[in-house]
C-alpha atoms as an extended CHARMM CRD file, in Angstrom:
* protein
*
       117  EXT
         1         1  MET       CA             12.3660000000       65.8030000000      112.3560000000  PROA      1               0.0000000000
         2         2  PRO       CA             15.8490000000       67.4270000000      112.6150000000  PROA      2               0.0000000000
         3         3  PHE       CA             16.5980000000       69.6550000000      115.3730000000  PROA      3               0.0000000000
         4         4  THR       CA             16.9740000000       72.8010000000      112.7180000000  PROA      4               0.0000000000
         5         5  GLN       CA             13.2660000000       71.9310000000      112.0010000000  PROA      5               0.0000000000
         6         6  GLN       CA             12.2880000000       71.6590000000      115.0770000000  PROA      6               0.0000000000
         7         7  ALA       CA             13.6480000000       75.2900000000      116.5930000000  PROA      7               0.0000000000
         8         8  GLY       CA             12.0860000000       76.7960000000      112.8130000000  PROA      8               0.0000000000
         9         9  ALA       CA              8.2390000000       75.3820000000      114.1710000000  PROA      9               0.0000000000
        10        10  LEU       CA              9.1020000000       76.8010000000      117.6340000000  PROA      10              0.0000000000
        11        11  ALA       CA              9.4430000000       79.9630000000      116.2070000000  PROA      11              0.0000000000
        12        12  GLY       CA              6.8120000000       80.2810000000      113.9280000000  PROA      12              0.0000000000
        13        13  ALA       CA              4.1430000000       79.5700000000      116.6830000000  PROA      13              0.0000000000
        14        14  TRP       CA              6.2740000000       82.4250000000      119.4130000000  PROA      14              0.0000000000
        15        15  ARG       CA              5.1010000000       83.8070000000      116.1120000000  PROA      15              0.0000000000
        16        16  ARG       CA              2.0810000000       82.9320000000      115.7250000000  PROA      16              0.0000000000
        17        17  ILE       CA              1.3090000000       83.4350000000      119.7310000000  PROA      17              0.0000000000
        18        18  LEU       CA              3.4090000000       87.1040000000      119.0700000000  PROA      18              0.0000000000
        19        19  ARG       CA              1.2440000000       88.1890000000      117.2120000000  PROA      19              0.0000000000
        20        20  GLY       CA             -2.3480000000       87.2870000000      118.2220000000  PROA      20              0.0000000000
        21        21  ARG       CA             -3.2660000000       87.6910000000      121.2450000000  PROA      21              0.0000000000
        22        22  ALA       CA             -0.4680000000       88.2290000000      123.6500000000  PROA      22              0.0000000000
        23        23  GLY       CA              0.9550000000       90.6890000000      121.1620000000  PROA      23              0.0000000000
        24        24  ARG       CA             -2.4760000000       92.8440000000      121.3310000000  PROA      24              0.0000000000
        25        25  ILE       CA             -2.7840000000       92.4630000000      125.4560000000  PROA      25              0.0000000000
        26        26  GLY       CA              1.5150000000       94.4350000000      125.1750000000  PROA      26              0.0000000000
        27        27  VAL       CA              0.4470000000       96.7680000000      122.4890000000  PROA      27              0.0000000000
        28        28  ALA       CA             -2.8490000000       98.1620000000      124.3430000000  PROA      28              0.0000000000
        29        29  ALA       CA             -0.6250000000       97.3010000000      128.6800000000  PROA      29              0.0000000000
        30        30  ALA       CA              2.2090000000       99.7500000000      126.3660000000  PROA      30              0.0000000000
        31        31  THR       CA             -0.3440000000      102.8060000000      125.2860000000  PROA      31              0.0000000000
        32        32  ALA       CA             -2.0690000000      102.8190000000      129.2070000000  PROA      32              0.0000000000
        33        33  ALA       CA              1.3380000000      103.1040000000      130.4490000000  PROA      33              0.0000000000
        34        34  VAL       CA              1.7900000000      106.0040000000      127.6600000000  PROA      34              0.0000000000
        35        35  ALA       CA             -2.2310000000      107.9430000000      129.0470000000  PROA      35              0.0000000000
        36        36  GLY       CA             -1.5280000000      107.0440000000      131.8590000000  PROA      36              0.0000000000
        37        37  TYR       CA              2.4250000000      108.6610000000      132.2400000000  PROA      37              0.0000000000
        38        38  GLU       CA              0.8940000000      111.5880000000      129.6860000000  PROA      38              0.0000000000
        39        39  TYR       CA             -2.7310000000      111.7850000000      131.8890000000  PROA      39              0.0000000000
        40        40  ASP       CA             -0.2940000000      112.0200000000      135.2630000000  PROA      40              0.0000000000
        41        41  ARG       CA              1.8850000000      114.6420000000      134.0700000000  PROA      41              0.0000000000
        42        42  HSD       CA             -0.5270000000      117.2480000000      132.3880000000  PROA      42              0.0000000000
        43        43  CYS       CA             -3.8610000000      116.9080000000      134.4680000000  PROA      43              0.0000000000
        44        44  ARG       CA             -2.6360000000      115.5940000000      137.7630000000  PROA      44              0.0000000000
        45        45  ALA       CA              0.7940000000      118.0930000000      137.9110000000  PROA      45              0.0000000000
        46        46  SER       CA              2.8820000000      114.4710000000      138.0110000000  PROA      46              0.0000000000
        47        47  ALA       CA              1.0590000000      113.6460000000      141.3730000000  PROA      47              0.0000000000
        48        48  VAL       CA              1.3900000000      109.9100000000      140.4570000000  PROA      48              0.0000000000
        49        49  ALA       CA              5.4410000000      109.9230000000      139.8190000000  PROA      49              0.0000000000
        50        50  ARG       CA              6.2720000000      112.3010000000      142.9620000000  PROA      50              0.0000000000
        51        51  THR       CA              4.4310000000      110.4610000000      145.3370000000  PROA      51              0.0000000000
        52        52  LEU       CA              6.3640000000      107.5510000000      143.6750000000  PROA      52              0.0000000000
        53        53  ARG       CA              9.9090000000      109.0400000000      143.8680000000  PROA      53              0.0000000000
        54        54  ALA       CA              8.7000000000      109.9440000000      147.9560000000  PROA      54              0.0000000000
        55        55  PHE       CA              7.9360000000      105.5730000000      148.6680000000  PROA      55              0.0000000000
        56        56  TRP       CA             10.8450000000      104.7220000000      146.5100000000  PROA      56              0.0000000000
        57        57  THR       CA             13.4350000000      107.4490000000      148.2840000000  PROA      57              0.0000000000
        58        58  ILE       CA             11.0980000000      105.4480000000      151.3380000000  PROA      58              0.0000000000
        59        59  ALA       CA             12.7730000000      102.5450000000      151.3020000000  PROA      59              0.0000000000
        60        60  VAL       CA             16.2200000000      103.2840000000      150.0000000000  PROA      60              0.0000000000
        61        61  ILE       CA             17.1090000000      105.5080000000      153.4830000000  PROA      61              0.0000000000
        62        62  SER       CA             14.8750000000      102.4510000000      155.0530000000  PROA      62              0.0000000000
        63        63  ALA       CA             16.7240000000      100.2000000000      153.7150000000  PROA      63              0.0000000000
        64        64  ASP       CA             19.9120000000      101.7390000000      153.7210000000  PROA      64              0.0000000000
        65        65  TYR       CA             19.2440000000      101.9950000000      157.4290000000  PROA      65              0.0000000000
        66        66  LYS       CA             18.1510000000       98.7910000000      158.0920000000  PROA      66              0.0000000000
        67        67  LEU       CA             21.0140000000       97.4220000000      156.4740000000  PROA      67              0.0000000000
        68        68  ASN       CA             24.2030000000       99.9470000000      157.7400000000  PROA      68              0.0000000000
        69        69  PHE       CA             23.1500000000      101.0250000000      160.9720000000  PROA      69              0.0000000000
        70        70  ARG       CA             25.4350000000       98.9840000000      163.4060000000  PROA      70              0.0000000000
        71        71  SER       CA             27.0910000000      100.7360000000      166.3930000000  PROA      71              0.0000000000
        72        72  GLU       CA             30.3820000000       99.0190000000      165.9400000000  PROA      72              0.0000000000
        73        73  HSD       CA             31.1490000000       99.6870000000      162.7590000000  PROA      73              0.0000000000
        74        74  GLY       CA             32.0200000000      103.5580000000      164.6670000000  PROA      74              0.0000000000
        75        75  ILE       CA             30.5120000000      107.5610000000      164.8120000000  PROA      75              0.0000000000
        76        76  GLU       CA             32.2810000000      107.5410000000      161.3490000000  PROA      76              0.0000000000
        77        77  TYR       CA             30.8810000000      105.2370000000      159.3670000000  PROA      77              0.0000000000
        78        78  LEU       CA             27.2150000000      105.8890000000      160.8480000000  PROA      78              0.0000000000
        79        79  ASN       CA             28.1160000000      109.3470000000      159.7510000000  PROA      79              0.0000000000
        80        80  SER       CA             28.1650000000      108.2720000000      156.4390000000  PROA      80              0.0000000000
        81        81  VAL       CA             24.8810000000      106.4140000000      156.3670000000  PROA      81              0.0000000000
        82        82  HSD       CA             23.5360000000      109.8850000000      158.0310000000  PROA      82              0.0000000000
        83        83  GLU       CA             24.9580000000      111.9440000000      155.4340000000  PROA      83              0.0000000000
        84        84  ARG       CA             24.0180000000      109.0400000000      152.0770000000  PROA      84              0.0000000000
        85        85  ALA       CA             20.2000000000      109.7810000000      153.2940000000  PROA      85              0.0000000000
        86        86  ALA       CA             20.1490000000      112.8330000000      153.2780000000  PROA      86              0.0000000000
        87        87  ARG       CA             21.3580000000      113.0400000000      150.2890000000  PROA      87              0.0000000000
        88        88  ARG       CA             19.0250000000      111.2380000000      148.6540000000  PROA      88              0.0000000000
        89        89  LEU       CA             15.9740000000      113.3510000000      151.1620000000  PROA      89              0.0000000000
        90        90  LEU       CA             17.7010000000      116.0220000000      149.4120000000  PROA      90              0.0000000000
        91        91  ALA       CA             17.3810000000      115.8170000000      146.0900000000  PROA      91              0.0000000000
        92        92  CYS       CA             13.3950000000      113.8070000000      146.5650000000  PROA      92              0.0000000000
        93        93  CYS       CA             12.9310000000      117.0360000000      147.8770000000  PROA      93              0.0000000000
        94        94  ARG       CA             14.2510000000      118.8790000000      145.1860000000  PROA      94              0.0000000000
        95        95  ASP       CA             12.5820000000      116.8390000000      142.3650000000  PROA      95              0.0000000000
        96        96  ASN       CA              9.4440000000      116.6560000000      143.0160000000  PROA      96              0.0000000000
        97        97  GLY       CA              9.4920000000      120.3950000000      143.7710000000  PROA      97              0.0000000000
        98        98  GLY       CA              6.7410000000      122.2960000000      145.4610000000  PROA      98              0.0000000000
        99        99  LEU       CA              5.5720000000      121.8810000000      148.5770000000  PROA      99              0.0000000000
       100       100  PHE       CA              8.0740000000      118.8950000000      149.4680000000  PROA      100             0.0000000000
       101       101  ILE       CA             11.2160000000      121.6890000000      149.3220000000  PROA      101             0.0000000000
       102       102  LYS       CA              8.7490000000      123.4870000000      151.7780000000  PROA      102             0.0000000000
       103       103  PHE       CA              8.5440000000      119.9710000000      154.0300000000  PROA      103             0.0000000000
       104       104  GLY       CA             12.6640000000      119.4520000000      153.8540000000  PROA      104             0.0000000000
       105       105  GLN       CA             12.6630000000      123.4090000000      154.7190000000  PROA      105             0.0000000000
       106       106  SER       CA             10.5720000000      122.2990000000      158.4130000000  PROA      106             0.0000000000
       107       107  ILE       CA             12.5530000000      119.4970000000      158.5970000000  PROA      107             0.0000000000
       108       108  ALA       CA             15.6090000000      121.8480000000      158.3440000000  PROA      108             0.0000000000
       109       109  VAL       CA             14.6430000000      124.3450000000      161.4480000000  PROA      109             0.0000000000
       110       110  GLN       CA             13.5490000000      121.4400000000      163.7160000000  PROA      110             0.0000000000
       111       111  SER       CA             16.9980000000      121.1690000000      166.1280000000  PROA      111             0.0000000000
       112       112  ALA       CA             15.2820000000      119.1520000000      168.2440000000  PROA      112             0.0000000000
       113       113  LEU       CA             14.9410000000      115.2700000000      165.9430000000  PROA      113             0.0000000000
       114       114  LEU       CA             18.2290000000      116.0500000000      163.9190000000  PROA      114             0.0000000000
       115       115  PRO       CA             21.5020000000      115.8840000000      165.5340000000  PROA      115             0.0000000000
       116       116  PRO       CA             23.9630000000      118.9640000000      165.1570000000  PROA      116             0.0000000000
       117       117  PRO       CA             26.3490000000      119.4450000000      161.8570000000  PROA      117             0.0000000000
């Protein structure tokens, strides 16, 4: 069988597979994802989205400190790491709103925990 016929047969096989079980599973998964998102947004006040956003922000900040927090880089570099972390935390609190803003305000008044500005 020539190469073009083999390629055509292979493409036809993939089309049959995607139209079959895998296609139905893909459509069902996409439908479930959209329905879950809408349920979270309308019935649960975006609780899942807020939680995932908070965990993602914590993971990014933790990775930034793990990779870049080195005393040999100097104080200016460490201050830039702190600045990036503060901006990310502020953006997360603003995006999540409500209780997250109050949490951010309570962190801001803890002078014993944070370095002076």
